[in-house]
Short mmCIF file of C-alpha atoms and ligand atoms in Angstrom, two decimals:
data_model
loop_
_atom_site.label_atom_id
_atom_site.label_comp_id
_atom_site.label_asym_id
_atom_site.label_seq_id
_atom_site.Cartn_x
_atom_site.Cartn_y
_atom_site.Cartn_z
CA UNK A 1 0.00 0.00 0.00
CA UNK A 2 1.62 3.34 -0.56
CA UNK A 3 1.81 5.71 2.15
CA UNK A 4 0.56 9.68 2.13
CA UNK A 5 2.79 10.87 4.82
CA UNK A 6 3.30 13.93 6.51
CA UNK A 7 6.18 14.16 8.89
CA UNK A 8 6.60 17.21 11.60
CA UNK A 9 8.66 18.64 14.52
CA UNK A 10 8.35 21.01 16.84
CA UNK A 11 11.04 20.90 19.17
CA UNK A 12 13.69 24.19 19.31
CA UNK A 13 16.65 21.96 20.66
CA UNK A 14 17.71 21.58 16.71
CA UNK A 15 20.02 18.54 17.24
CA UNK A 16 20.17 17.92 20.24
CA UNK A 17 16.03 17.40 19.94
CA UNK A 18 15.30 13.10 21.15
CA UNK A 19 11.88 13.98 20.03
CA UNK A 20 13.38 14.59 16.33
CA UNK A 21 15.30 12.03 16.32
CA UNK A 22 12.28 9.98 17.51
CA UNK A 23 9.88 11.09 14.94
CA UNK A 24 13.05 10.43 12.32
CA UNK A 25 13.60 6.88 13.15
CA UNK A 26 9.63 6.46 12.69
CA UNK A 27 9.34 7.91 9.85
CA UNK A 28 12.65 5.46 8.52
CA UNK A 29 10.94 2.46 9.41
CA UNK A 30 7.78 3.24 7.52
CA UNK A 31 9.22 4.12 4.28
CA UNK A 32 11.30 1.26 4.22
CA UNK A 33 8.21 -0.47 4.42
CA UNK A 34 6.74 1.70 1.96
CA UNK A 35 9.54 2.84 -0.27
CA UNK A 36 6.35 4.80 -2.84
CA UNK A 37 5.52 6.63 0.36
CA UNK A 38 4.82 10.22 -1.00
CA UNK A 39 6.44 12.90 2.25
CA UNK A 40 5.74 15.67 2.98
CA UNK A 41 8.03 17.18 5.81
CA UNK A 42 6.70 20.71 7.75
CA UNK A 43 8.87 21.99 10.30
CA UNK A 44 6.96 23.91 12.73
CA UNK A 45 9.12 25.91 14.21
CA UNK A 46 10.28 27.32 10.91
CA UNK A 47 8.82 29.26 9.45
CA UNK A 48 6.12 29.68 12.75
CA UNK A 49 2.55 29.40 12.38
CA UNK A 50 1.31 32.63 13.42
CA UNK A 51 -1.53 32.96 16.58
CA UNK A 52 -4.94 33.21 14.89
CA UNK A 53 -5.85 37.00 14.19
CA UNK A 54 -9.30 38.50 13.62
CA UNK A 55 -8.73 39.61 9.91
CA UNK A 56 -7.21 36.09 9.08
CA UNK A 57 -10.73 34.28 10.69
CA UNK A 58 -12.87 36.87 8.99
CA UNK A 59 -10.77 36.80 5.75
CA UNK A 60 -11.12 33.15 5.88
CA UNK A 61 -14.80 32.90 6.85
CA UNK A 62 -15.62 35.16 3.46
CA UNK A 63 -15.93 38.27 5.38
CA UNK A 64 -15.45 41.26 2.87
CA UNK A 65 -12.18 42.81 4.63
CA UNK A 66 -9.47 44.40 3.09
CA UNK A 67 -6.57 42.23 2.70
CA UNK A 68 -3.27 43.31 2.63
CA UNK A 69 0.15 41.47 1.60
CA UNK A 70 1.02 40.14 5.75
CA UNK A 71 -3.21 38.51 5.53
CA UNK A 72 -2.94 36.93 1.73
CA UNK A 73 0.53 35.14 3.06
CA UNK A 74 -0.97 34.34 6.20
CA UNK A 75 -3.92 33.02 4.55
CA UNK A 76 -1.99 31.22 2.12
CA UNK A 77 0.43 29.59 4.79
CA UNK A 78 -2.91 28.29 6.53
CA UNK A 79 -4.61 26.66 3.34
CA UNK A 80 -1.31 24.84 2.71
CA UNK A 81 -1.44 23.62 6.92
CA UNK A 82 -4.29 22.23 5.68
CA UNK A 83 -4.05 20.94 2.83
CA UNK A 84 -0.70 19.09 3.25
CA UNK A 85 -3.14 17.52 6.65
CA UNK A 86 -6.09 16.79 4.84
CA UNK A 87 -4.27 14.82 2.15
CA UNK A 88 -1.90 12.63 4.32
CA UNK A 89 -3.18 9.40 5.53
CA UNK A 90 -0.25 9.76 8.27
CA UNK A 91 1.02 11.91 9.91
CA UNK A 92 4.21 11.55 12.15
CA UNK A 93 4.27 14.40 15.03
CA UNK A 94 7.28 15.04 16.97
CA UNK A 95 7.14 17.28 20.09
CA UNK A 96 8.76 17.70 23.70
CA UNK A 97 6.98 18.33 26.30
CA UNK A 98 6.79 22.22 27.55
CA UNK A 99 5.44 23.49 30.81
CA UNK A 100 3.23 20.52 30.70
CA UNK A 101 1.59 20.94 27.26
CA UNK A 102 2.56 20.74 23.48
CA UNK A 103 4.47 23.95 22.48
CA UNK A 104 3.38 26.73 21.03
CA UNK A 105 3.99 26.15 18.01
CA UNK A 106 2.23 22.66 17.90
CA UNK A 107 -1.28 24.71 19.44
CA UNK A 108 -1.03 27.36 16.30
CA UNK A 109 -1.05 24.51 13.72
CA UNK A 110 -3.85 22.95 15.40
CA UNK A 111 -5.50 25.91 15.38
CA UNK A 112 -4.99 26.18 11.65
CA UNK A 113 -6.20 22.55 11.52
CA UNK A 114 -9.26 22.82 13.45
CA UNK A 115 -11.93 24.58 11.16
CA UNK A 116 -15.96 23.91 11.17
CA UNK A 117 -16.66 22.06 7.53
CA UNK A 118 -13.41 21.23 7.01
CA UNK A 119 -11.74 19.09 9.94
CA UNK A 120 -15.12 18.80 12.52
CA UNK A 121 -18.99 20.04 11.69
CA UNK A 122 -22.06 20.54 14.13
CA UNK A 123 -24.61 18.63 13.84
CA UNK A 124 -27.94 17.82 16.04
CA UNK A 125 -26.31 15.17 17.89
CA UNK A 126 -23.39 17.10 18.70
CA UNK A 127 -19.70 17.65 16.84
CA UNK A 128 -18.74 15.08 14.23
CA UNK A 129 -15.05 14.97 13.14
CA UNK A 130 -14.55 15.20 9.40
CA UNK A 131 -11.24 13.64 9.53
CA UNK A 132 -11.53 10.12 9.88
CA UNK A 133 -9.20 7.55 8.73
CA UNK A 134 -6.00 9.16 9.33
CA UNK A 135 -2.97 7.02 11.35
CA UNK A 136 -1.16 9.74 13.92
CA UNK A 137 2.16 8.55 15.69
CA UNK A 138 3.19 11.50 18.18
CA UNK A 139 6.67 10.97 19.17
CA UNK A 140 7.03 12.99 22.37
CA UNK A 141 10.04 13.76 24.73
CA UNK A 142 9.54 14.98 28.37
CA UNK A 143 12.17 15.76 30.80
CA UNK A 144 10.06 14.13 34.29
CA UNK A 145 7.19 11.35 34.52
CA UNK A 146 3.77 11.80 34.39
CA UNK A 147 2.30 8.25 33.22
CA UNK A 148 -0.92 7.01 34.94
CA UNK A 149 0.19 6.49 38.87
CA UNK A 150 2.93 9.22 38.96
CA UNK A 151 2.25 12.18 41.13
CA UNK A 152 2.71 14.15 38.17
CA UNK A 153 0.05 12.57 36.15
CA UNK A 154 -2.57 15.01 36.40
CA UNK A 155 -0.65 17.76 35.00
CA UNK A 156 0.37 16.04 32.03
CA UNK A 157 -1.72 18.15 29.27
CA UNK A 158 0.19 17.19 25.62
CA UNK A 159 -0.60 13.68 24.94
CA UNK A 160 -3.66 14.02 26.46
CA UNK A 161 -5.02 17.49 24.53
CA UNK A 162 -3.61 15.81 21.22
CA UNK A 163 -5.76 12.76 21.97
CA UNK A 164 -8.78 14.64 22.40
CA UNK A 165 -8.30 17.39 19.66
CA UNK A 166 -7.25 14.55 17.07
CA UNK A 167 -10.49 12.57 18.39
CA UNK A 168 -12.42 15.41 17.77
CA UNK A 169 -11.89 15.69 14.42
CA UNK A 170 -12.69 11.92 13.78
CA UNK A 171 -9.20 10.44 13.94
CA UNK A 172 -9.36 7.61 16.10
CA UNK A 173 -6.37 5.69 15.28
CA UNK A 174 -3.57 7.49 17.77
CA UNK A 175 -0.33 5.74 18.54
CA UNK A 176 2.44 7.44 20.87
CA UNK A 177 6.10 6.80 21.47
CA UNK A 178 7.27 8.68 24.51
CA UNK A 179 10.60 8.73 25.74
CA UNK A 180 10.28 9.64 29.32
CA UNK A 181 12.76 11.15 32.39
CA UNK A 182 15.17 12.67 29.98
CA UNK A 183 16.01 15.08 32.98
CA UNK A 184 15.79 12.61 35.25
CA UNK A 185 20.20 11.56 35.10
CA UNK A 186 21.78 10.35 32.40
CA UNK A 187 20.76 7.00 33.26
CA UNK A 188 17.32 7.76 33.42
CA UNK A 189 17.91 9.54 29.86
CA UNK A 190 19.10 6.51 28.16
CA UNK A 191 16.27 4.06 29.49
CA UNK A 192 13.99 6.76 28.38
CA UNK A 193 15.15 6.87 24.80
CA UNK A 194 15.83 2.67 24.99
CA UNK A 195 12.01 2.86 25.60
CA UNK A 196 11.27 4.75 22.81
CA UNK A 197 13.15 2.97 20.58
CA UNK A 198 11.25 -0.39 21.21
CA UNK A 199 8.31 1.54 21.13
CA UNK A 200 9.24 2.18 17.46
CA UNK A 201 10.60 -1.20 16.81
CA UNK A 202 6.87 -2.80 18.23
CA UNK A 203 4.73 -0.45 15.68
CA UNK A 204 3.20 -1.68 12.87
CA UNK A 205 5.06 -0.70 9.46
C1 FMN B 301 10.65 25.38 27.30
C2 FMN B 301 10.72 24.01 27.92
C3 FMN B 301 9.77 23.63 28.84
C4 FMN B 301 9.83 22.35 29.41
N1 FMN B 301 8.86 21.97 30.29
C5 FMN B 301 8.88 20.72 30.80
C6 FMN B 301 7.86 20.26 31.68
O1 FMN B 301 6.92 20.98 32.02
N2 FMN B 301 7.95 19.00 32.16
C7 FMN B 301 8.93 18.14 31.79
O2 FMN B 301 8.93 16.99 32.21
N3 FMN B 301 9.92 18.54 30.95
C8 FMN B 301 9.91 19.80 30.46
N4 FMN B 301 10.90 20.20 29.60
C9 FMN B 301 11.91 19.22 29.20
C10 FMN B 301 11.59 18.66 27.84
O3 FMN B 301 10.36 18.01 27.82
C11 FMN B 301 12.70 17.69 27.41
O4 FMN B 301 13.91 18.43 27.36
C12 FMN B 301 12.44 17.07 26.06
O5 FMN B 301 13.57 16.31 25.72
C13 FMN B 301 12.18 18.14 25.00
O6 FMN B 301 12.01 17.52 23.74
P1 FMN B 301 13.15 17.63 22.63
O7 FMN B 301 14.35 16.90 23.19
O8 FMN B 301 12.59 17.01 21.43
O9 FMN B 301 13.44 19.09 22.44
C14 FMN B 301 10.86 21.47 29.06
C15 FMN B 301 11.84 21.89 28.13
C16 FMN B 301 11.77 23.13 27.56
C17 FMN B 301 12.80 23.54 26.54
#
């Protein structure tokens, strides 16, 4: 089966990123299992996303604004965002964990992502997601614990929010590898990433 795939990363550490490397090494292992896979690769913290603004929701919604150069790139930049999500059948999300959510620039691409008739509609029984059928693999990278039984657990707001918002919009099919205490000692560290890596080894190509 060939593979629509859409591969992104979040975190600022550059090289030094384990969630980068994570989300590499998944990606790897799927298109050797798929060498047709068509990728498309979207780095989100270049170029940024920019926060929602009220001329790009009107100018989007078909309000009659005036739109300058700054709102036609802007608006341009988000029908791409979606786009390149609406047409992959995978999508590959890497992301560390910051001040116990996804960063920033992971919430302004979902933001871009989450628009009434295209991604989720209302109906009379409630929200129905318009995205269905989509595979998502979040790698993620936290520095502390926060797995079901840690102390920590209840303030552990990335996987969690991703779950739901990706739910929402009728994806249902949400793996995660997680490499875990990679602040915790460099012992800690290695297990975490050991952990990861046969997390990736385990999922299906
Ligand atoms: C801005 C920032 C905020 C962070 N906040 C948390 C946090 O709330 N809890 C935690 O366990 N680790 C936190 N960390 C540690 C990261 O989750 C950890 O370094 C992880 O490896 C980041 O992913 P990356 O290696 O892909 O950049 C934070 C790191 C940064 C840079």
């Amino acid at each position: 089966m060939s593979l629509h795939l859409l591969h992104l990363d979040s975190s600022i550490l550059g090289e030094n990123s384990v969630s980068r490397s994570l989300s590499a090494s998944i990606v790897a292992k799927l298109k050797e299992a798929h060498p047709a896979v068509r990728l498309t690769y979207r780095d989100l913290t270049a170029p940024i996303i920019p926060h929602l603004s009220g001329p790009y929701l009107a100018a989007s919604q078909g309000a009659p604004i005036a739109r300058d150069a700054a709102l036609e790139a802007d608006l341009a930049l988000g029908a791409a965002v979606m786009e390149e999500f609406l047409a992959a059948d995978t999508i590959v999300l890497g992301l560390g964990f910051y001040n116990f959510g996804v960063p920033s620039q992971v919430k302004t691409w979902i933001d871009r992502l989450s628009v009434v008739g295209k991604t989720f509609r209302y109906t009379e029984k409630g929200p129905e997601g318009l995205a269905g059928g989509k595979r998502v693999i979040l790698a993620i990278a936290r520095g502390g614990f926060y797995g079901p039984g840690t102390p920590a657990h209840s303030f552990e707001h990335a996987e969690s929010y991703l779950r739901g918002i990706f739910s929402f919009m009728g994806i249902t099919d949400i793996e995660v590898v997680l490499a875990e205490g990679l602040a915790r000692g460099p012992e800690a560290r290695e297990s975490g990433i050991a952990n990861a890596q046969a997390m990736i080894a385990a999922l299906a190509a």
